Amino acid sequence: ERLRTMAHVHEPGAAMAGRHASATLSFVAPPVRHGLGDVKVGIPAASCGHVAGQEASRCSGASAAWQVPGKAAVVAGLVAVGTSAHSHRSSRRRKLKALQAAAPAATIAPVAESKAPWELYETPWEMHKFGGASLNDAGLYKTCGDLLVSEARRTGAPGGGIPTAAVVSAAGGMTDELVSVVNLAVTDVEAAKAKIEVVAQRQLDILMEVAKDRPDLTDPVIASIKKDTDSVKAVLQSICLLRSVPAQTLEVVAGLGEVWSAQTLAAYLKAIDIQADWVDARDVLIVADTASMSGLGEKGTAMDTISIFWEETRERLQKWWKSTYASESAESAPFLVITGFVCSTPSGSPTTLKRSGSDYSATIFAKVLGSARVTMWKNVDGVYTADPRAVSGAFPVSRMTFDEAMELAYFGGQVLHPSAMVPCIESRIPVYVRNVFNPSFPGTKVYGRGSEHTQWADQETDNDDDGGMPVKGITSIEKIGLVTLSGASFLGTPGVAKRMMEALGNVGVNVILTSQGSSEHSITVAVDERDEDRALEGVRQAFELEMARNEETNVSLIRKVSIVAVIGEGMRKRPNISGRFFNALGRAKVNIIAIAQGSSERNISAVVPRVDLSRALSAAHAGFTLSDMSISVGIIGTGMVGTELMRQLASFQNSEERVWSTPAMAEVKRLDIQVRAISDINRMILADKGLPLLELFGESCSSSSKGPKVCDIGAWEKETADKGSTLQELLEGTEGVKNSFSVGETNLDAFADFVDTKSIPHSVLIDCTASGEVAARYPEWLKKGYHVISPNKMGPAGPLSLYQSCMKEVNKSSTRWHFDSGVGAQMPVISLIHDLIQTGDKVHNVAGIFSGTLSHIFNKISADVSFSGAISSAAKQGLTEPDLRQDILGTDTARKVLIVARELGLQLELEDVEVEPLVPGLLEKFPDPVMSLTQEFLDGLAEADAAIEKRRADAESRGERLHYIGEVDLETRRASVTLQCLPKDHDFCTIREAELAFRFTTQRYSSATPLTVRGPGAGAVVTASGIFADLLRLTKGLGS
C-alpha cells in the first residue's frame, strides 16, 4: 500500500532506473501493525516502477521473498490493495490478503543478503555528536574537527583509521535565532529579512575562518547558504500575509542551522586534507508523518519516540553513497558529517526530530551504520550526579544503565535525550558522554539494562568505581503544580482514580507523578505548571456532581512546587533508601508535600515547595554521600575565642595538615564548612561563597602570628583605608578567591538571613559573645531552623524562661542547640550527662572545679604569690572572662553550675545558686564591667589578698589546699559555689595549671569510685576547640 501512494507501474519491458535494475522489489508489512512478521512480496525487476525523485523499491536486507512472475498479477494486486496509506487496521489486513491472492502461484526463493557499502570496512564505524555549545564559534569548529581526526586515529586504531561519522547541531544559539526570525515576520517582515541576513552572515564568518583562502571549499557553501537565505525571505513574506507561523514552516527554517553547520565542519575537514563529505539528513532520514507532533517542542524535554522508517532510511543512504563515491568502498572510510535534528516524511515534506533531537539523529545513524559506539560530546565531563549549577558537589559517574539515563531524562536531566537511547538499546550500542573541552576524561558510559530479566550478559555491573552508590543521580522538575481530589465519600469507592485520569486526559494534561492512599480518600497528581489551571478545571468538571452533593468533596491546587527525584539501580531491594532520602530533606528543613515510588525501585520522588528546591537537592545529594555535606556558618563575636575558632577552621580547610587514613577522619572528610558571615559588635562581613579562611586567617591570625590576636573588623578597615583601598576590595582581590563580599554595620537580622542560603541545606549560628541581647534571639533562630552553638553562657544560664523556650523549639523541630563548650570547653560534660541519663543511670551529685581561671589562680597562690598577683597572671595569659569581675565574684562558675543543674532537671534561676564571693563588696567598688586589667582594679583587690592568704596558710597547716568548688546535689536539689579546703590527696588537688575537674556520683558510680573527668578548661584555644567539637557533633547528627 505504501508503494501505491508513491509510484506508478511501467508498461511491460520498462527498465528500472538506477542500480536496482536487477533487484527485487519488496513490500514491507510492519509487524507491529499486522502481527504477521516481515512479509515481503517480490516482483521481477522488469516490472518495477520508480517515483520521480524517489526510489520505490525496498530491495536490501531481505533474506527471502515471494517471486511473482509477470506484471498482471502485480496490477491486480495493486488494484485490490487500493490507494489509501492511512486506512483502518482491518482494511490493511484485507489489502494484504488481496495482495497475497493476486499471486496464487508464488514460490519462495532465497535472495542473497548483500552488505551496504559502509559495512565493507573491517573496523566498525564510530558515531560522534556535537551540540551547539561545542560549535559556538570558528575556534570550536576547529576543535571538534581536530577531535574527530584524533579519535579516528587514536592508539589501537587500524592502519586506515576508524570509520568515523559525526552528527552536528546548529552553531550555538543559531536555532533560537532562526526561530526568532520567523516569529518576527508576523509583525515586521522587513526587520525579519534583515535579521536573517545577520544570522546567515554569522555562519558565513565562521566558514571563512575555518577554511581560509580556500574558495574551492567555501564558494559552494556560500552559494548554498545564500540560496537558503533567499528562500527564507520568500517564506517570511508569506508569514506576514498569514499573520501566523505554520508549524511546518517553523521546522523548515529552524532546521537550516544544522544544514549550514554540517557544511561548515565538512569544509574544515577538507581544508586540513581529510576526506570528508556532508550528508543532508532531509534527503536520507525518513520518519512517520505525525501531524500531532508538528512544531519544535520544548528544549530538553522528554517526548514520545518518533517512528523511523529504517529500511527507507538505509536505502536512501545507500543511494547517497552511490552518487557520492565512485566505488562501493575505499581503503579508508571517508569522514561523514551529518545534519542533526532535520529529517523528512515519506511524502518528502521536511520536518524535524524536535528540540534536542540531534542526539536522536546521532543514534539513528549509528544504528544504520552499524556503529560500535556513540560519543555525545558535551561541555561537561559526563552525566553528573546532579545539576552542578544547583549542587556544587555534583560529579560525573563512570557508568549507568539506559534505564537510569532515561529516568534522569524524564525528570529534567538534559545530558541525554530520552528518544536517543532507543536505537542504541535496540542495537546494543554503548553511549559515551564526554567533554569536548576535556577529551582526556573518560566521561560516562551508558550501557545495559536495569531489571534482572532485561540485563544483558555483556554489561558491566556497578563496583567500587562509583563507590557502590545506591543512587546514581538526583534531579528535579522545577515548575510543577499539584492537583488533589479528596473526599470522605470516596473511601473504598472503585474507579475514582480512573475517572480523574480520564478527566485530565480529556483536557490534554499529562500527569507527571501520582500519589494516592490505598483508600482513595485523596488522590494527588503533579502536572506541568502551564497545565495546572486546565487540570484543576477538568477535574472539577468531572466531579461536579459529587462536589455539589457533598461539601467535603474538594478539588484543590497547590502552586509553585517542584519534584525532587533520586534515581539509581542500586536502590532496588535495598532497605532504608527512602528513609535516608526523606531524613535528609527533613534535616534540611524541607517540607515534603507528596511522595511517589515506582515498583521498579529505580526512582523515588518527592514534591517540595519550589523555594526549597535548591536546598532539597543539596541535602539529598549529601544524604547519599554523593558530595560533601555543606554547612553554612555565621560567627558572632570575633574576639579572642571567635578569632581562634577561625584559625582552627582554617587549619581544618587545609587538607595537607590532615591525616585521612585515621578512622576518626572518615566521619568528617566530606564536610564542607563555609563561614559565610562574621561580625563583631560594630561591623560585619558577608561572603557569598564563604570567607577564604585559609588565605585570610591561616597566617595573619595564627597563634604564632606577631600581629593582633583579635580580628577587629573596624581596625582592619582602617588599615586598608590608610593604604588607599577598602576591606571589600581587599577581600575580592584575594588571590585564587572568586567571591563577592559586603562589609557593613552589624545587623543581626540581616546577618542571620544571609547565613540561611537556599543553596546550602544546613545553617549554623555560633555565638562567641557574652551578650544577653544576642542570647535572647536563640528561640527565634531555633524556630526558623537555625542550629545554634553557644559558648555564650547567657543563653543556657540566662533566665529560666529563655532556657525553656529554647528547649521547646529544639524538642518540636529538627534544630539543635549545643553549649558543651560553655561548661567544659572541649570536655563533653553536657554530652556525658545526657549519656548517663539516657542509659538509665541516676545522678546523685555533680561537684567540681568549673572555672579554669580560678583553677589557675588557686594553683598559683602561695606564700610568695598573692591572690591579686595570681589574677594578674591569669589575665595576662588570656584565661579570664572578658569582664574580670565575673570570675572573682563567682558568677562565671555559678552559671556553669546552673547549666548542669538545669540539664539534670532542676528548674533554677541564677539567683537560686548559692555563691560565696571571693571578694565581698567588689560590685560596690566596680559597678561597671572591668574589661581590662588596670592598677586601680588590682589595688581594689588588695584587701582580699590578706584574707585569702590567711585561709591558704591555715589550710596548708592542716595538709589541705584551697579550691573554688561548684556543686549540684540532686538529693537536696541545691546548687552552690563555695571556697573549700580539700585534703591534698583529693582528686581535685591533683589538677595543674588551669585544668577543670568534674566528679559524678551516680547509681552506677558510687562515692567510693566516682566518675571523674578532668582537663584544660580556660583560654581561647581550648574554648574554640570545644566550639569546633560542638560543630562536628552537630554535623555528624545531621548526616546520620
CSV table of C-alpha atoms in Angstrom, one decimal, residues 580-926:
chain,number,residue,atom,x,y,z
A,580,ARG,CA,17.7,8.3,54.0
A,581,PHE,CA,16.1,10.5,51.3
A,582,PHE,CA,13.3,11.8,53.5
A,583,ASN,CA,15.5,12.1,56.5
A,584,ALA,CA,18.0,14.3,54.5
A,585,LEU,CA,15.2,16.5,53.4
A,586,GLY,CA,13.7,16.8,56.9
A,587,ARG,CA,17.0,17.7,58.5
A,588,ALA,CA,17.4,20.4,55.8
A,589,LYS,CA,14.1,21.9,56.9
A,590,VAL,CA,12.4,21.0,53.6
A,591,ASN,CA,8.7,20.1,53.9
A,592,ILE,CA,7.6,17.1,51.8
A,593,ILE,CA,4.2,17.6,50.2
A,594,ALA,CA,3.7,14.4,48.3
A,595,ILE,CA,5.8,11.3,47.6
A,596,ALA,CA,5.8,8.5,44.9
A,597,GLN,CA,7.9,5.5,44.1
A,598,GLY,CA,7.7,3.2,41.1
A,599,SER,CA,7.6,-0.6,41.5
A,600,SER,CA,11.0,-0.8,39.7
A,601,GLU,CA,12.5,0.8,42.9
A,602,ARG,CA,14.6,2.8,40.5
A,603,ASN,CA,13.1,6.1,41.3
A,604,ILE,CA,11.8,7.8,44.5
A,605,SER,CA,10.2,11.2,44.1
A,606,ALA,CA,9.1,13.9,46.5
A,607,VAL,CA,7.2,17.1,45.9
A,608,VAL,CA,8.6,20.1,47.8
A,609,PRO,CA,8.0,23.9,47.9
A,610,ARG,CA,9.8,25.5,45.0
A,611,VAL,CA,11.6,27.9,47.2
A,612,ASP,CA,13.3,25.0,48.9
A,613,LEU,CA,14.3,23.1,45.7
A,614,SER,CA,18.0,24.1,45.8
A,615,ARG,CA,18.3,23.2,49.4
A,616,ALA,CA,16.5,19.9,48.9
A,617,LEU,CA,18.8,18.9,46.0
A,618,SER,CA,21.9,19.7,48.1
A,619,ALA,CA,20.6,17.9,51.1
A,620,ALA,CA,19.6,14.8,49.2
A,621,HIS,CA,22.9,14.8,47.4
A,622,ALA,CA,24.9,14.9,50.7
A,623,GLY,CA,22.5,12.5,52.3
A,624,PHE,CA,23.6,9.7,50.0
A,625,THR,CA,27.3,10.8,50.4
A,626,LEU,CA,27.4,11.8,46.8
A,627,SER,CA,29.0,15.1,47.8
A,628,ASP,CA,30.4,16.9,50.8
A,629,MET,CA,27.9,17.9,53.5
A,630,SER,CA,27.9,21.7,53.3
A,631,ILE,CA,27.3,23.8,56.4
A,632,SER,CA,26.6,27.5,56.3
A,633,VAL,CA,28.2,29.1,59.4
A,634,GLY,CA,27.9,32.5,60.8
A,635,ILE,CA,30.2,33.5,63.7
A,636,ILE,CA,29.0,36.3,66.0
A,637,GLY,CA,31.9,37.7,68.0
A,638,THR,CA,35.4,38.0,66.7
A,639,GLY,CA,37.2,38.4,70.0
A,640,MET,CA,39.9,36.0,71.2
A,641,VAL,CA,37.7,32.9,71.1
A,642,GLY,CA,36.0,33.8,67.8
A,643,THR,CA,39.3,34.5,66.1
A,644,GLU,CA,40.9,31.3,67.4
A,645,LEU,CA,37.9,29.4,66.1
A,646,MET,CA,38.5,30.9,62.6
A,647,ARG,CA,42.2,29.8,62.9
A,648,GLN,CA,41.1,26.3,63.7
A,649,LEU,CA,38.6,26.2,60.9
A,650,ALA,CA,41.3,27.5,58.5
A,651,SER,CA,43.5,24.6,59.6
A,652,PHE,CA,40.6,22.2,59.0
A,653,GLN,CA,40.3,23.5,55.5
A,654,ASN,CA,44.0,22.9,54.9
A,655,SER,CA,43.8,19.2,53.8
A,656,GLU,CA,47.5,18.9,53.7
A,657,GLU,CA,47.6,19.0,57.5
A,658,ARG,CA,45.0,16.2,58.0
A,659,VAL,CA,45.7,12.5,58.1
A,660,TRP,CA,42.8,11.0,56.2
A,661,SER,CA,43.7,7.4,56.9
A,662,THR,CA,42.5,7.5,60.5
A,663,PRO,CA,39.1,6.1,61.3
A,664,ALA,CA,38.1,9.4,63.0
A,665,MET,CA,38.7,11.4,59.9
A,666,ALA,CA,36.4,9.2,57.8
A,667,GLU,CA,33.4,10.8,59.6
A,668,VAL,CA,34.4,14.3,58.6
A,669,LYS,CA,36.4,14.0,55.4
A,670,ARG,CA,33.4,15.0,53.3
A,671,LEU,CA,32.4,18.0,55.5
A,672,ASP,CA,32.4,21.4,53.8
A,673,ILE,CA,32.2,24.2,56.4
A,674,GLN,CA,31.5,27.6,54.8
A,675,VAL,CA,31.9,30.6,57.1
A,676,ARG,CA,29.6,32.9,55.2
A,677,ALA,CA,29.5,35.7,57.8
A,678,ILE,CA,31.4,37.1,60.8
A,679,SER,CA,30.6,40.1,63.0
A,680,ASP,CA,31.8,42.0,66.0
A,681,ILE,CA,29.8,44.5,68.0
A,682,ASN,CA,30.0,47.1,65.3
A,683,ARG,CA,30.8,45.7,61.9
A,684,MET,CA,30.1,42.5,59.9
A,685,ILE,CA,31.5,40.8,56.7
A,686,LEU,CA,29.2,38.7,54.4
A,687,ALA,CA,30.8,36.4,51.9
A,688,ASP,CA,28.6,34.8,49.2
A,689,LYS,CA,30.8,31.7,48.9
A,690,GLY,CA,32.3,31.7,52.3
A,691,LEU,CA,35.3,33.5,53.7
A,692,PRO,CA,38.6,32.2,52.5
A,693,LEU,CA,39.8,31.4,56.0
A,694,LEU,CA,42.9,29.7,54.9
A,695,GLU,CA,44.1,32.7,52.9
A,696,LEU,CA,42.9,35.4,55.2
A,697,PHE,CA,43.2,33.9,58.7
A,698,GLY,CA,45.5,30.9,58.3
A,699,GLU,CA,48.7,33.0,58.7
A,700,SER,CA,47.7,36.5,59.9
A,701,CYS,CA,45.6,35.2,62.7
A,702,SER,CA,47.6,32.1,63.6
A,703,SER,CA,48.6,31.6,67.2
A,704,SER,CA,52.2,32.2,66.3
A,705,SER,CA,51.4,35.4,64.4
A,706,LYS,CA,53.1,38.6,65.7
A,707,GLY,CA,50.0,40.6,64.6
A,708,PRO,CA,46.9,41.2,66.7
A,709,LYS,CA,45.2,38.1,68.1
A,710,VAL,CA,41.8,39.5,67.6
A,711,CYS,CA,40.1,40.1,64.3
A,712,ASP,CA,38.9,43.6,64.7
A,713,ILE,CA,36.9,44.4,61.6
A,714,GLY,CA,36.9,48.1,62.2
A,715,ALA,CA,40.6,48.2,62.7
A,716,TRP,CA,41.1,46.1,59.6
A,717,GLU,CA,39.0,48.6,57.6
A,718,LYS,CA,41.1,51.5,58.9
A,719,GLU,CA,44.3,49.7,58.0
A,720,THR,CA,43.2,49.1,54.4
A,721,ALA,CA,41.8,52.7,54.1
A,722,ASP,CA,45.2,54.1,55.2
A,723,LYS,CA,46.6,52.2,52.2
A,724,GLY,CA,44.0,53.8,49.8
A,725,SER,CA,41.7,50.8,49.5
A,726,THR,CA,38.7,49.2,51.1
A,727,LEU,CA,38.3,46.0,53.0
A,728,GLN,CA,35.8,44.8,50.4
A,729,GLU,CA,38.3,45.4,47.6
A,730,LEU,CA,41.0,43.6,49.6
A,731,LEU,CA,38.8,40.6,50.1
A,732,GLU,CA,37.6,40.4,46.5
A,733,GLY,CA,41.2,40.8,45.3
A,734,THR,CA,42.4,37.8,47.3
A,735,GLU,CA,44.5,35.6,45.1
A,736,GLY,CA,42.6,32.5,44.0
A,737,VAL,CA,39.3,33.7,45.5
A,738,LYS,CA,36.3,34.2,43.2
A,739,ASN,CA,33.7,35.5,45.6
A,740,SER,CA,31.6,38.5,46.4
A,741,PHE,CA,31.8,40.3,49.8
A,742,SER,CA,30.0,43.1,51.6
A,743,VAL,CA,31.1,44.9,54.7
A,744,GLY,CA,28.8,47.0,56.8
A,745,GLU,CA,27.3,47.8,60.2
A,746,THR,CA,26.3,44.8,62.3
A,747,ASN,CA,22.7,43.9,61.8
A,748,LEU,CA,21.9,40.5,63.3
A,749,ASP,CA,18.6,40.1,61.3
A,750,ALA,CA,20.4,40.7,58.0
A,751,PHE,CA,23.3,38.6,59.3
A,752,ALA,CA,21.1,35.5,60.0
A,753,ASP,CA,19.2,35.9,56.8
A,754,PHE,CA,22.4,35.9,54.8
A,755,VAL,CA,23.7,32.7,56.6
A,756,ASP,CA,20.4,30.9,55.7
A,757,THR,CA,21.1,30.5,52.0
A,758,LYS,CA,18.9,28.2,49.9
A,759,SER,CA,21.9,26.6,48.2
A,760,ILE,CA,23.2,25.1,51.5
A,761,PRO,CA,20.9,22.8,53.4
A,762,HIS,CA,22.1,23.5,56.9
A,763,SER,CA,22.7,26.8,58.7
A,764,VAL,CA,24.6,27.2,62.0
A,765,LEU,CA,25.0,30.4,64.1
A,766,ILE,CA,27.8,30.4,66.6
A,767,ASP,CA,27.6,32.9,69.4
A,768,CYS,CA,31.1,33.7,70.7
A,769,THR,CA,29.9,36.8,72.6
A,770,ALA,CA,29.0,37.2,76.3
A,771,SER,CA,25.9,39.2,75.3
A,772,GLY,CA,22.5,38.6,76.8
A,773,GLU,CA,20.9,40.5,73.9
A,774,VAL,CA,22.3,38.0,71.4
A,775,ALA,CA,21.3,35.1,73.6
A,776,ALA,CA,17.7,36.4,73.6
A,777,ARG,CA,17.5,35.7,69.9
A,778,TYR,CA,18.1,32.0,70.3
A,779,PRO,CA,14.4,30.9,70.4
A,780,GLU,CA,13.6,32.9,67.2
A,781,TRP,CA,16.7,31.4,65.4
A,782,LEU,CA,15.8,27.9,66.5
A,783,LYS,CA,12.2,28.3,65.4
A,784,LYS,CA,13.4,29.4,62.0
A,785,GLY,CA,15.5,26.3,61.6
A,786,TYR,CA,19.0,27.6,62.5
A,787,HIS,CA,21.2,25.3,64.6
A,788,VAL,CA,22.8,27.3,67.4
A,789,ILE,CA,26.2,26.7,69.2
A,790,SER,CA,26.6,28.9,72.2
A,791,PRO,CA,29.8,29.1,74.3
A,792,ASN,CA,28.0,32.2,75.5
A,793,LYS,CA,26.5,31.2,78.9
A,794,MET,CA,23.9,33.9,78.8
A,795,GLY,CA,21.7,31.5,76.8
A,796,PRO,CA,21.7,28.2,78.8
A,797,ALA,CA,22.3,30.1,82.1
A,798,GLY,CA,20.1,33.1,81.4
A,799,PRO,CA,16.5,33.5,82.6
A,800,LEU,CA,14.8,30.1,83.0
A,801,SER,CA,12.1,31.2,80.6
A,802,LEU,CA,14.7,31.7,77.9
A,803,TYR,CA,16.2,28.3,78.5
A,804,GLN,CA,12.8,26.7,78.4
A,805,SER,CA,11.8,28.5,75.2
A,806,CYS,CA,15.0,27.3,73.5
A,807,MET,CA,14.3,23.7,74.6
A,808,LYS,CA,10.8,23.9,73.4
A,809,GLU,CA,11.9,24.8,69.9
A,810,VAL,CA,14.6,22.1,69.9
A,811,ASN,CA,12.1,19.4,71.0
A,812,LYS,CA,9.5,20.2,68.4
A,813,SER,CA,11.8,20.5,65.5
A,814,SER,CA,15.0,19.0,64.0
A,815,THR,CA,17.1,22.0,65.0
A,816,ARG,CA,19.9,21.6,67.6
A,817,TRP,CA,21.4,23.7,70.4
A,818,HIS,CA,24.9,22.8,71.6
A,819,PHE,CA,26.5,24.5,74.6
A,820,ASP,CA,29.0,21.9,75.8
A,821,SER,CA,31.9,24.3,75.2
A,822,GLY,CA,30.3,26.8,77.6
A,823,VAL,CA,30.8,24.4,80.5
A,824,GLY,CA,33.7,22.2,80.0
A,825,ALA,CA,35.5,23.7,76.9
A,826,GLN,CA,36.5,20.6,74.9
A,827,MET,CA,35.4,18.2,77.6
A,828,PRO,CA,31.9,17.0,76.7
A,829,VAL,CA,30.3,17.5,80.2
A,830,ILE,CA,26.8,18.0,78.9
A,831,SER,CA,27.1,15.1,76.5
A,832,LEU,CA,28.2,12.9,79.4
A,833,ILE,CA,25.2,14.0,81.5
A,834,HIS,CA,22.9,13.0,78.6
A,835,ASP,CA,24.7,9.7,78.1
A,836,LEU,CA,24.3,8.8,81.8
A,837,ILE,CA,20.6,9.7,81.9
A,838,GLN,CA,19.7,8.2,78.6
A,839,THR,CA,21.4,4.9,79.5
A,840,GLY,CA,19.3,4.7,82.7
A,841,ASP,CA,21.8,5.8,85.3
A,842,LYS,CA,20.6,8.1,88.2
A,843,VAL,CA,22.8,11.0,89.0
A,844,HIS,CA,23.1,11.9,92.7
A,845,ASN,CA,25.7,14.6,92.8
A,846,VAL,CA,28.0,16.6,90.5
A,847,ALA,CA,30.9,18.5,92.0
A,848,GLY,CA,34.0,20.0,90.5
A,849,ILE,CA,36.2,22.9,89.7
A,850,PHE,CA,34.1,24.6,87.0
A,851,SER,CA,36.4,27.6,86.3
A,852,GLY,CA,39.7,27.2,84.6
A,853,THR,CA,40.5,30.8,85.6
A,854,LEU,CA,40.1,30.1,89.3
A,855,SER,CA,41.8,26.8,89.0
A,856,HIS,CA,44.9,28.6,87.7
A,857,ILE,CA,44.6,31.2,90.5
A,858,PHE,CA,44.4,28.7,93.3
A,859,ASN,CA,47.1,26.6,91.8
A,860,LYS,CA,49.3,29.8,91.6
A,861,ILE,CA,48.9,31.4,95.0
A,862,SER,CA,51.4,30.7,97.6
A,863,ALA,CA,53.4,32.5,100.3
A,864,ASP,CA,55.2,34.3,97.5
A,865,VAL,CA,52.3,34.9,95.1
A,866,SER,CA,49.3,36.9,96.3
A,867,PHE,CA,45.7,36.5,95.2
A,868,SER,CA,45.8,39.7,93.1
A,869,GLY,CA,49.2,38.5,91.7
A,870,ALA,CA,47.6,35.2,90.6
A,871,ILE,CA,44.7,37.1,89.0
A,872,SER,CA,47.2,39.3,87.1
A,873,SER,CA,48.9,36.2,85.8
A,874,ALA,CA,45.6,34.7,84.6
A,875,ALA,CA,44.6,37.9,82.8
A,876,LYS,CA,48.0,38.2,81.1
A,877,GLN,CA,47.6,34.6,79.8
A,878,GLY,CA,44.1,35.3,78.4
A,879,LEU,CA,42.4,32.9,80.8
A,880,THR,CA,39.8,35.3,82.3
A,881,GLU,CA,36.3,36.2,81.2
A,882,PRO,CA,36.0,39.5,79.2
A,883,ASP,CA,34.6,41.1,82.4
A,884,LEU,CA,37.2,40.3,85.1
A,885,ARG,CA,34.6,40.6,87.8
A,886,GLN,CA,32.7,37.5,86.6
A,887,ASP,CA,35.5,35.2,87.7
A,888,ILE,CA,36.2,36.8,91.1
A,889,LEU,CA,32.6,37.2,92.1
A,890,GLY,CA,32.0,33.5,91.3
A,891,THR,CA,29.3,34.5,88.7
A,892,ASP,CA,31.0,32.5,85.8
A,893,THR,CA,31.2,29.4,88.0
A,894,ALA,CA,27.6,29.8,89.1
A,895,ARG,CA,26.4,30.0,85.5
A,896,LYS,CA,28.2,26.8,84.7
A,897,VAL,CA,26.8,25.1,87.8
A,898,LEU,CA,23.3,26.4,86.8
A,899,ILE,CA,23.6,24.9,83.3
A,900,VAL,CA,24.5,21.5,84.8
A,901,ALA,CA,21.6,21.7,87.3
A,902,ARG,CA,19.1,22.5,84.5
A,903,GLU,CA,20.4,19.6,82.4
A,904,LEU,CA,19.8,17.4,85.4
A,905,GLY,CA,16.2,18.6,85.7
A,906,LEU,CA,16.4,21.3,88.3
A,907,GLN,CA,14.3,24.4,87.4
A,908,LEU,CA,16.5,27.0,88.9
A,909,GLU,CA,17.3,30.7,88.3
A,910,LEU,CA,20.8,32.1,88.7
A,911,GLU,CA,19.9,33.7,92.0
A,912,ASP,CA,18.9,30.3,93.3
A,913,VAL,CA,22.6,29.2,93.2
A,914,GLU,CA,24.3,29.8,96.5
A,915,VAL,CA,27.5,31.7,95.8
A,916,GLU,CA,30.4,32.6,98.1
A,917,PRO,CA,32.1,35.6,96.5
A,918,LEU,CA,35.9,35.7,96.8
A,919,VAL,CA,36.0,39.5,97.2
A,920,PRO,CA,32.9,40.8,99.1
A,921,GLY,CA,31.9,44.3,98.1
A,922,LEU,CA,33.6,44.2,94.7
A,923,LEU,CA,30.5,45.2,92.9
A,924,GLU,CA,30.2,48.3,95.0
A,925,LYS,CA,33.7,49.3,94.2
A,926,PHE,CA,33.4,48.5,90.5
